[in-house]
Tab-separated table of C-alpha atoms and ligand atoms in Angstrom:
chain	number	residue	atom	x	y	z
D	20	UNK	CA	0.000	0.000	0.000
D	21	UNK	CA	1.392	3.510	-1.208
D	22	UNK	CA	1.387	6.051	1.613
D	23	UNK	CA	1.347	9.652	1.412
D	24	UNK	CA	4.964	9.690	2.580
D	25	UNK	CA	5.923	8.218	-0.710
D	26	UNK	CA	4.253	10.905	-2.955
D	27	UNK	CA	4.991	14.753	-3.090
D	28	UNK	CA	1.986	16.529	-4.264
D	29	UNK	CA	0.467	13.686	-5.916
D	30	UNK	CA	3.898	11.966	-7.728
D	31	UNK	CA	6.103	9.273	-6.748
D	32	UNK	CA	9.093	10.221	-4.901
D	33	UNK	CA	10.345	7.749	-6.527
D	34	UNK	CA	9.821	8.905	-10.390
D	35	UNK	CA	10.348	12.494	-9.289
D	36	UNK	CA	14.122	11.407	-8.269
D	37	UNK	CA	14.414	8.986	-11.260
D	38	UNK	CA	13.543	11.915	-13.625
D	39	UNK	CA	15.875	14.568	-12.286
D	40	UNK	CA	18.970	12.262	-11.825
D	41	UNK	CA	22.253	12.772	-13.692
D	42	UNK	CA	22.821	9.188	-13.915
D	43	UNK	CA	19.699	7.964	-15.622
D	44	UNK	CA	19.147	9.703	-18.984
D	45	UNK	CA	16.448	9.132	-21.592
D	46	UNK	CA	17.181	9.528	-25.785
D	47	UNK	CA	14.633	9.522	-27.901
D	48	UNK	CA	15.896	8.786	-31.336
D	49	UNK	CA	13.743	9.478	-34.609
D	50	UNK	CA	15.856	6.862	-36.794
D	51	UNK	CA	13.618	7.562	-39.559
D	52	UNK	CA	10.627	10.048	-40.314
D	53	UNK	CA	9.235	8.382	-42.819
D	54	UNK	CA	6.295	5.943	-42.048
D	55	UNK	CA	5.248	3.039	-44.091
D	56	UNK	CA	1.414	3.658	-42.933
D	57	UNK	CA	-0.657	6.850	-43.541
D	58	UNK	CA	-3.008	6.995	-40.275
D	59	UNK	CA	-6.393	9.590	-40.729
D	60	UNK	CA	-5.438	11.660	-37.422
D	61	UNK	CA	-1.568	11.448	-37.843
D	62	UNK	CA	0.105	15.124	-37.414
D	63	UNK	CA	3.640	14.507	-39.056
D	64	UNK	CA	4.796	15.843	-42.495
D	65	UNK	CA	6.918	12.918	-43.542
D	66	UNK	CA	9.206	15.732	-44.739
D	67	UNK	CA	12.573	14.095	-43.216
D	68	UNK	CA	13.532	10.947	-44.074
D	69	UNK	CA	16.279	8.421	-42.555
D	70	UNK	CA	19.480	9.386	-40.164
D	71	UNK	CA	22.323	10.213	-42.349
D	72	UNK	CA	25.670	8.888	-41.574
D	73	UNK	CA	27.244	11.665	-39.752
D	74	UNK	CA	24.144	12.051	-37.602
D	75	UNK	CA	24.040	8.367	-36.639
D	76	UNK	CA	27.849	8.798	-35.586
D	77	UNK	CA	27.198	11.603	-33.858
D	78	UNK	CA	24.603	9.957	-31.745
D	79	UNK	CA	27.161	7.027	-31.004
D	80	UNK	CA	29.533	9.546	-29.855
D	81	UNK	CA	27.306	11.524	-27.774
D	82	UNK	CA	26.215	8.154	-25.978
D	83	UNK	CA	29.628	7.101	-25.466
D	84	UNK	CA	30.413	10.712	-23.765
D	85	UNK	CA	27.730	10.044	-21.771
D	86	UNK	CA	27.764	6.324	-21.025
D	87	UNK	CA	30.816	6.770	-18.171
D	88	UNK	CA	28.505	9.067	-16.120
D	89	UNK	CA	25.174	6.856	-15.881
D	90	UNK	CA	24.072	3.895	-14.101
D	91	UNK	CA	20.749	3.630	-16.806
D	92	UNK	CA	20.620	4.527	-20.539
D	93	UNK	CA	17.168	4.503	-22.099
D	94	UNK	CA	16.512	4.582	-25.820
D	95	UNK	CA	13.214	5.226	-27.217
D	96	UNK	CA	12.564	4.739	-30.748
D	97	UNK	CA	9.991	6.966	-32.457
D	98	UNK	CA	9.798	8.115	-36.352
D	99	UNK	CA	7.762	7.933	-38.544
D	100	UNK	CA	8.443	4.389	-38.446
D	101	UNK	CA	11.309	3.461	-36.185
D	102	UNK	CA	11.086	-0.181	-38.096
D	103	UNK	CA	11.580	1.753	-41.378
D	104	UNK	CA	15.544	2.359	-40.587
D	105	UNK	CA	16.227	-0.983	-38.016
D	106	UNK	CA	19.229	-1.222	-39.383
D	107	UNK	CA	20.126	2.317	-37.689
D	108	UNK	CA	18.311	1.178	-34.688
D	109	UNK	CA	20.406	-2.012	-34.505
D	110	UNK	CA	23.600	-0.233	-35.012
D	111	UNK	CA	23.222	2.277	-32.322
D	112	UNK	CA	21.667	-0.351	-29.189
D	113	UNK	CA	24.404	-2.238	-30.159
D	114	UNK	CA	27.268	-0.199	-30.071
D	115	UNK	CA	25.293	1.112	-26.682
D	116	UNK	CA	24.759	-2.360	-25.351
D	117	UNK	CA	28.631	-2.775	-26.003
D	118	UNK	CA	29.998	0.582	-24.174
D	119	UNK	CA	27.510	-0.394	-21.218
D	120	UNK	CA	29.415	-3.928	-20.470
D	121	UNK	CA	32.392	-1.639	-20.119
D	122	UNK	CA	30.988	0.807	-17.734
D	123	UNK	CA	28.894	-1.117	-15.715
D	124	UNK	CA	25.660	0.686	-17.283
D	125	UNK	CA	22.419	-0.551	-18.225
D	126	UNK	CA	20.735	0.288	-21.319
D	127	UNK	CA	17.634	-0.741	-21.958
D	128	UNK	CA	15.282	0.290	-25.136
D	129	UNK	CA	11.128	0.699	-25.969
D	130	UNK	CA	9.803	1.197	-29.674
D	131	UNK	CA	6.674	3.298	-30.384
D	132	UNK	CA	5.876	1.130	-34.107
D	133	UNK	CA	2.831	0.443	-35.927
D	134	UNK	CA	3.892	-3.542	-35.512
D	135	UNK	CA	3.535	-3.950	-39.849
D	136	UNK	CA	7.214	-4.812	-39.600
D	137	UNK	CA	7.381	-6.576	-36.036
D	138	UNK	CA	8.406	-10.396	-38.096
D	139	UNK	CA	10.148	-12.815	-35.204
D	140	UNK	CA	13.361	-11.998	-36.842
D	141	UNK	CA	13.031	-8.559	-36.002
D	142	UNK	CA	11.973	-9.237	-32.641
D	143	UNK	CA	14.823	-11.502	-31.619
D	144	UNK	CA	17.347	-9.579	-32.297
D	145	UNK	CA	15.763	-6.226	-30.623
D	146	UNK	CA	15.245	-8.964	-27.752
D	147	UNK	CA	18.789	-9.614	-27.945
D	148	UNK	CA	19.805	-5.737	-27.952
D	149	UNK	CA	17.200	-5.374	-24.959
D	150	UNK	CA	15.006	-3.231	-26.969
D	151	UNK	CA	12.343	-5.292	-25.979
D	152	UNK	CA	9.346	-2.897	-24.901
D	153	UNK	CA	6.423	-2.194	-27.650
D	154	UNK	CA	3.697	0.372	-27.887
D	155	UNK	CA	1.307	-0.637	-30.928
D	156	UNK	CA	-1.636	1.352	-31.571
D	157	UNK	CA	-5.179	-0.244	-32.591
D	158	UNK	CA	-8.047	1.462	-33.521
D	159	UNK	CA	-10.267	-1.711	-32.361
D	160	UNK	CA	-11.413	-4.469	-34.483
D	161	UNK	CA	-10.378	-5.395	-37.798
D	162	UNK	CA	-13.330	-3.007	-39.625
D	163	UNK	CA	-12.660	0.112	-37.231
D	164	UNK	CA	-8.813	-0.323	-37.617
D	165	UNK	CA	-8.446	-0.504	-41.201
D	166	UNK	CA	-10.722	2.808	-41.923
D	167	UNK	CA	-7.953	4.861	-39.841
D	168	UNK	CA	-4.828	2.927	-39.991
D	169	UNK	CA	-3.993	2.563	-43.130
D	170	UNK	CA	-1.047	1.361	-44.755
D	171	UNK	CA	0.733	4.442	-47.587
D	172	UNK	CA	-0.968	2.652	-50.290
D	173	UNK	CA	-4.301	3.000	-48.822
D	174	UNK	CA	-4.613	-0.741	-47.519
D	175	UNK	CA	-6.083	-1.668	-44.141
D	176	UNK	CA	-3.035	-3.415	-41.523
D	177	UNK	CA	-5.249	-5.011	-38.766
D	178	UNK	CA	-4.818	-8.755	-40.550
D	179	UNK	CA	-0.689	-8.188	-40.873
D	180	UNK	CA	-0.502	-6.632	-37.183
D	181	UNK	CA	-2.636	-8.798	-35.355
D	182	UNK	CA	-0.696	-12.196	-37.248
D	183	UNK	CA	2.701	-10.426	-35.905
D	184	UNK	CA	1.215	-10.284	-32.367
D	185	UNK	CA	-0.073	-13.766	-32.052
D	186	UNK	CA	3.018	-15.167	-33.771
D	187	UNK	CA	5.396	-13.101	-30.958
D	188	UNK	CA	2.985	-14.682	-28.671
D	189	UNK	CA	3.710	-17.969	-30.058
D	190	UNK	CA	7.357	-17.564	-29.106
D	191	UNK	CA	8.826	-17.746	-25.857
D	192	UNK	CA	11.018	-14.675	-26.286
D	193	UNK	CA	11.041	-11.868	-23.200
D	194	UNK	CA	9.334	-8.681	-24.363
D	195	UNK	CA	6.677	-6.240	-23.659
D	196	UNK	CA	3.983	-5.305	-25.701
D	197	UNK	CA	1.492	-2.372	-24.724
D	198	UNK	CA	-1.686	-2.514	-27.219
D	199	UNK	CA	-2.477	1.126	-27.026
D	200	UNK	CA	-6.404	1.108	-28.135
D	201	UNK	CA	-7.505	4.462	-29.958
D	202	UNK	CA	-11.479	5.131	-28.916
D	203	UNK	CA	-13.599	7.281	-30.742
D	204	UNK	CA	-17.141	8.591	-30.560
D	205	UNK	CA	-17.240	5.702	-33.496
D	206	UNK	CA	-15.674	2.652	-32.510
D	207	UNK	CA	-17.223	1.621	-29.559
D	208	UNK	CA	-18.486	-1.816	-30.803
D	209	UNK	CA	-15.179	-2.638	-32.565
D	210	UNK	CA	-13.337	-1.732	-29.610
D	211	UNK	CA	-15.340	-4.095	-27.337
D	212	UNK	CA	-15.337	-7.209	-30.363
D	213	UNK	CA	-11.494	-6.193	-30.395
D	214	UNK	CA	-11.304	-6.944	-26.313
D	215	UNK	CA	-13.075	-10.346	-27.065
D	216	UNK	CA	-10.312	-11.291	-29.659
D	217	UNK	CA	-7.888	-10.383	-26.852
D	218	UNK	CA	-9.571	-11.980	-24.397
D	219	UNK	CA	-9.650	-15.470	-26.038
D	220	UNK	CA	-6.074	-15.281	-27.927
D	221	UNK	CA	-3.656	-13.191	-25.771
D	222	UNK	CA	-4.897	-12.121	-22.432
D	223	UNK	CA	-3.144	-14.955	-20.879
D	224	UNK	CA	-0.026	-14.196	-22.219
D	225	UNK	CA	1.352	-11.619	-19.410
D	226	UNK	CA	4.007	-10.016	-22.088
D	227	UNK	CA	1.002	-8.046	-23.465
D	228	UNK	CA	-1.556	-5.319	-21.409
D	229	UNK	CA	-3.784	-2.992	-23.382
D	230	UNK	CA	-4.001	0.697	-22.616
D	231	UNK	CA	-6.977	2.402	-23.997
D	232	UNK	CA	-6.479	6.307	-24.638
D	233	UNK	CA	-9.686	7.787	-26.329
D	234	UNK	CA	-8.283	9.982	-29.137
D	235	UNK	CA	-7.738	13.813	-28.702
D	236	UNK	CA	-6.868	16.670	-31.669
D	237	UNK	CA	-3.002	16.740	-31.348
D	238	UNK	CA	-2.775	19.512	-34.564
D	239	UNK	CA	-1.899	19.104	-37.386
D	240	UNK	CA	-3.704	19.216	-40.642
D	241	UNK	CA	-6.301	16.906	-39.604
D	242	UNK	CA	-7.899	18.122	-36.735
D	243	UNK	CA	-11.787	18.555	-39.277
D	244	UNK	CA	-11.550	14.898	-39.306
D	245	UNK	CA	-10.598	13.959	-35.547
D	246	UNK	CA	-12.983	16.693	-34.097
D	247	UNK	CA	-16.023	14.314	-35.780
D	248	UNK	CA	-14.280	11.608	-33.853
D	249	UNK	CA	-14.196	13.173	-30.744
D	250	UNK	CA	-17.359	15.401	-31.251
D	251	UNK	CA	-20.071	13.358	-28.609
D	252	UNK	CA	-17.330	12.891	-25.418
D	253	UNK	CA	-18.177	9.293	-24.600
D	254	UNK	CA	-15.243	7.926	-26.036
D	255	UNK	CA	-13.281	9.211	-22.566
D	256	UNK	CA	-16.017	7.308	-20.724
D	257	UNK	CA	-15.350	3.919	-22.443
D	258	UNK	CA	-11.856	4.242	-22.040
D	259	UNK	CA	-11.888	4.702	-18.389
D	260	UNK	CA	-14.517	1.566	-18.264
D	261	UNK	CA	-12.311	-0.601	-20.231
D	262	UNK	CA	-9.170	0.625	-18.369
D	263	UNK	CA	-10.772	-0.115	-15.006
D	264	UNK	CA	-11.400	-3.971	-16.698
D	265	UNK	CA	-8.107	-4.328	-17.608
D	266	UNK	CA	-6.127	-2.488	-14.629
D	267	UNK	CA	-5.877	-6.423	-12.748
D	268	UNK	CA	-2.488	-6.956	-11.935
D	269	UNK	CA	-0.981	-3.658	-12.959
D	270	UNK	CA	-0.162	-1.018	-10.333
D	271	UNK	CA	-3.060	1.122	-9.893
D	272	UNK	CA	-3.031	4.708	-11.496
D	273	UNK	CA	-3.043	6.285	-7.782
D	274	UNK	CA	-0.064	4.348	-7.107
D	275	UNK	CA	1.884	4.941	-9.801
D	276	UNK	CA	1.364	8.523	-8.588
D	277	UNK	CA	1.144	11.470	-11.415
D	278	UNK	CA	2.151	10.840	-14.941
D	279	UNK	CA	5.387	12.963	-15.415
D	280	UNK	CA	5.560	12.890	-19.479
D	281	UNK	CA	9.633	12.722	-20.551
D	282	UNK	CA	9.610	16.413	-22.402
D	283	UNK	CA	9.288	17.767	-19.097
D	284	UNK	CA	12.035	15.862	-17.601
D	285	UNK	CA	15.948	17.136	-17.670
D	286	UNK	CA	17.139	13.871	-18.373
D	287	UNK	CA	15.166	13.248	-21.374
D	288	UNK	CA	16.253	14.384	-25.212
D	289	UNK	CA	14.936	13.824	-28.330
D	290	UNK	CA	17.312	14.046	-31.181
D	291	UNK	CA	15.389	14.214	-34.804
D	292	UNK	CA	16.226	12.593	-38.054
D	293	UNK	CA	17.815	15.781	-38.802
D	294	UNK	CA	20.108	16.889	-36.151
D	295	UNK	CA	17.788	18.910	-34.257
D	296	UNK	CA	17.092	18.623	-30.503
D	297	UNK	CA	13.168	18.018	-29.512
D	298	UNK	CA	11.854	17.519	-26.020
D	299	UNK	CA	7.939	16.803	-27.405
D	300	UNK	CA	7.070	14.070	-29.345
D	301	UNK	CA	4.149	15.476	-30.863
D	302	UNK	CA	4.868	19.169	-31.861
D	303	UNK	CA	7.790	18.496	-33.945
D	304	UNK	CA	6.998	21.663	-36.270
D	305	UNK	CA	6.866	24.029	-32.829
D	306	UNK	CA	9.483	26.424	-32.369
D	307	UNK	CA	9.646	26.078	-28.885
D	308	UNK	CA	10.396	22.252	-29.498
D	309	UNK	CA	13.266	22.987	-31.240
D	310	UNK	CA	15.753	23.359	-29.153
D	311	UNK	CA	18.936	23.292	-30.331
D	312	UNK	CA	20.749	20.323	-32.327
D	313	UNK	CA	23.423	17.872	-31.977
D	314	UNK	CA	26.982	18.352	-33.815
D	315	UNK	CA	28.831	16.023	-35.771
D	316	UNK	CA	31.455	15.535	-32.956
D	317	UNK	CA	28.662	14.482	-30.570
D	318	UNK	CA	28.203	17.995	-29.136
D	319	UNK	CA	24.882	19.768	-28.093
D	320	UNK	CA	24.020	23.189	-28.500
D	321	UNK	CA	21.039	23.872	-26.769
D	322	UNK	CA	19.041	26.675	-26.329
D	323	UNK	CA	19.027	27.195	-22.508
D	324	UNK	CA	16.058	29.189	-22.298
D	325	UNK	CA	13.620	27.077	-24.823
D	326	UNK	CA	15.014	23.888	-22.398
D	327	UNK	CA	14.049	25.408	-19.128
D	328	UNK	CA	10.361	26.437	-20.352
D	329	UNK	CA	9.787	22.491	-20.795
D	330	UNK	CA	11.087	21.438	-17.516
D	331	UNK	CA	9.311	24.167	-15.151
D	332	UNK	CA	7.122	22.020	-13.975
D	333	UNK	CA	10.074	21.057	-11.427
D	334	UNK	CA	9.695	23.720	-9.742
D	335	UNK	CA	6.073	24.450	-9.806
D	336	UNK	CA	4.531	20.335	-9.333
D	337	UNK	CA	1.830	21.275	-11.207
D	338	UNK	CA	0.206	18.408	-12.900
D	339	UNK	CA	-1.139	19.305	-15.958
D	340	UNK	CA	2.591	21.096	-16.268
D	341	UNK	CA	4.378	18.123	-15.220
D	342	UNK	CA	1.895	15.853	-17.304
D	343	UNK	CA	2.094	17.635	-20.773
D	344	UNK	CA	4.296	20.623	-20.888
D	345	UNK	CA	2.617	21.776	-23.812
D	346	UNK	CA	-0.605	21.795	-23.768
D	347	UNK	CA	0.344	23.534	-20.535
D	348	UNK	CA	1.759	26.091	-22.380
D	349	UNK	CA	-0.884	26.345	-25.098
D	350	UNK	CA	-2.942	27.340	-22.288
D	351	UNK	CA	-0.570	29.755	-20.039
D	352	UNK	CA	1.711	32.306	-21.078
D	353	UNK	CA	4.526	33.107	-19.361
D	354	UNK	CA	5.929	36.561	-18.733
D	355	UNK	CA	8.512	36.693	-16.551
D	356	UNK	CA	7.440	34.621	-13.132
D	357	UNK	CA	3.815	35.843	-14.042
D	358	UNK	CA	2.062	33.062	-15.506
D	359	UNK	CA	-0.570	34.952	-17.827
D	360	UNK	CA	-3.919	32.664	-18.637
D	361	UNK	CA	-5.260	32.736	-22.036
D	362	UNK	CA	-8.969	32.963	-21.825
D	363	UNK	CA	-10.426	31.926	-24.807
P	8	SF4	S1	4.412	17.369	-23.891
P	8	SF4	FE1	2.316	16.615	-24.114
P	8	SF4	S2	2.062	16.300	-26.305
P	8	SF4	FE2	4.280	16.431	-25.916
P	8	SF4	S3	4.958	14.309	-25.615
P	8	SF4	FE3	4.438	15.135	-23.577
P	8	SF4	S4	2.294	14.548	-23.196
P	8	SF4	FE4	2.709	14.319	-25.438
């Protein structure tokens, strides 16, 4: 039982110390922007395409600069389609995995991936590298799914995703997948026929857990079409139905404490397909995102100010500030100390 002794102002002790220590440190690594699939609601551009050489060196170098100083690497793979440019991925967890036997580090490694590319090949050797930790989205069942996730010719990908997962499933290799299930004012049905197909195929397999997230307008170009989505509200209510089905085992929420998300955390970098240094996954075309970019000795030059605007909510424990730093700042302006409130 979690006490208030362990929590400050509604986060883990814990997580707070994890997320401001100088020997754990997160890297988010875009090894590609291109993406094989072309999803309704997605908000990238697909204007940057794979990691060229220098900037795949450079990222070796900066993690071998680094590696002497931490006790915990993390590398999160994000794109476009981090499955797009493996062969990137493969070369940098490996070269990590190798510096880490010689300084007593650990590194391990999560993908966010649509799962079209997940074969067992794949899998083993991102097992092997300890990049072992999935997010897949699904937009429910097969019909629901292959209206929105669509593959760049226009094909539907539930049948090719959901073969990957039960043939991972069929192995007896250690990994994590999280199903990440998209609700909409729409999908209701083929979210609950999708559970069922869970519920007889993979729910006893504890490598997988679903986490249902109702979807919300992120930008982009198609916020017309995810506003009809979202339009009636209910899909929230499902989501917290579903998640309070499928919490079982896994820590409670409460427990857990606050959700600290990692572009508010000063240990956590994202380093684009171009150079440049992110701290948000999602606004990649913000200005305020951009801050700074990595050089090809393995050198950052960061924009001091633009990096201390993400990670205020340190010093504030505010937790819509500490859970996403920008919405937070769509919604507050800062001037000074003053926080000014946009009323809209
Ligand atoms: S700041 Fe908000 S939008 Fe950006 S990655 Fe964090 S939770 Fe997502």
């Amino acid at each position: 039982m979690t006490t208030s002794i362990d929590q400050i102002k509604g986060f883990s002790k814990q997580q707070l110390v994890n997320s401001l220590s100088n020997e754990k440190f997160q890297l988010i690594i875009f090894p590609t922007e291109q993406c094989n699939f072309r999803c309704v609601y997605c908000y990238e551009d697909f204007k940057i395409g794979k990691m060229p050489r220098w900037l795949v060196d450079a990222t070796k170098v900066l993690i071998k600069n680094k590696m002497p100083k931490l006790e915990f690497l993390s590398l999160s793979w994000f794109g476009g389609e981090p499955l797009l440019a493996k062969e990137i991925l493969f070369e940098i967890a490996e070269y990590s995995q190798s510096l880490a036997k010689e300084n007593g580090c650990k590194v391990y490694g999560d993908l966010t991936t649509n799962g079209f590319l997940l074969d067992i090949k794949t899998l083993t050797r991102l097992v092997e590298l300890k990049q072992n930790s999935f997010q897949i989205s699904i937009d429910g069942d097969k019909e629901s799914h292959d209206t929105t996730r669509l593959t760049r010719n226009g094909k539907g990908s539930f049948d090719k995703i959901w073969g990957r997962l039960l043939a991972a499933s069929a192995t007896d290799l250690d990994f994590h997948i999280t199903l990440r299930i998209h609700i909409t004012d729409l999908n209701h049905e083929s979210v609950l026929s999708f559970c069922e197909r869970y519920d007889k195929e993979l729910k006893e397999d504890s490598r997988f857990r679903l986490f249902f997230k109702e979807i919300s307008n992120l930008g982009g170009d198609n916020q017309e079409k995810i506003n009809g989505l979202i339009s009636r509200k209910s899909a929230k209510v499902l989501a917290k139905e579903l998640t309070e089905r499928y919490s079982g085992n896994s820590k409670k929420i409460n427990e857990l404490g606050h959700y600290i998300c990692y572009a508010g955390k000063p240990n956590s970098l994202g380093i684009r397909a171009n150079g440049n240094i992110n701290k948000c996954t999602v606004a990649l075309d913000d200005d305020r995102n951009n801050i700074g970019k990595i050089n090809p000795d393995g050198t950052l030059t960061l924009n001091n100010e633009k990096f201390s605007t993400w990670i205020k909510g340190f010093t504030t424990l505010d937790s819509w500030q500490m859970g996403c730093p920008l919405s937070y700042m769509n919604n507050n302006s800062v001037v000074g100390d003053i926080a000014i409130k946009k009323v809209s």
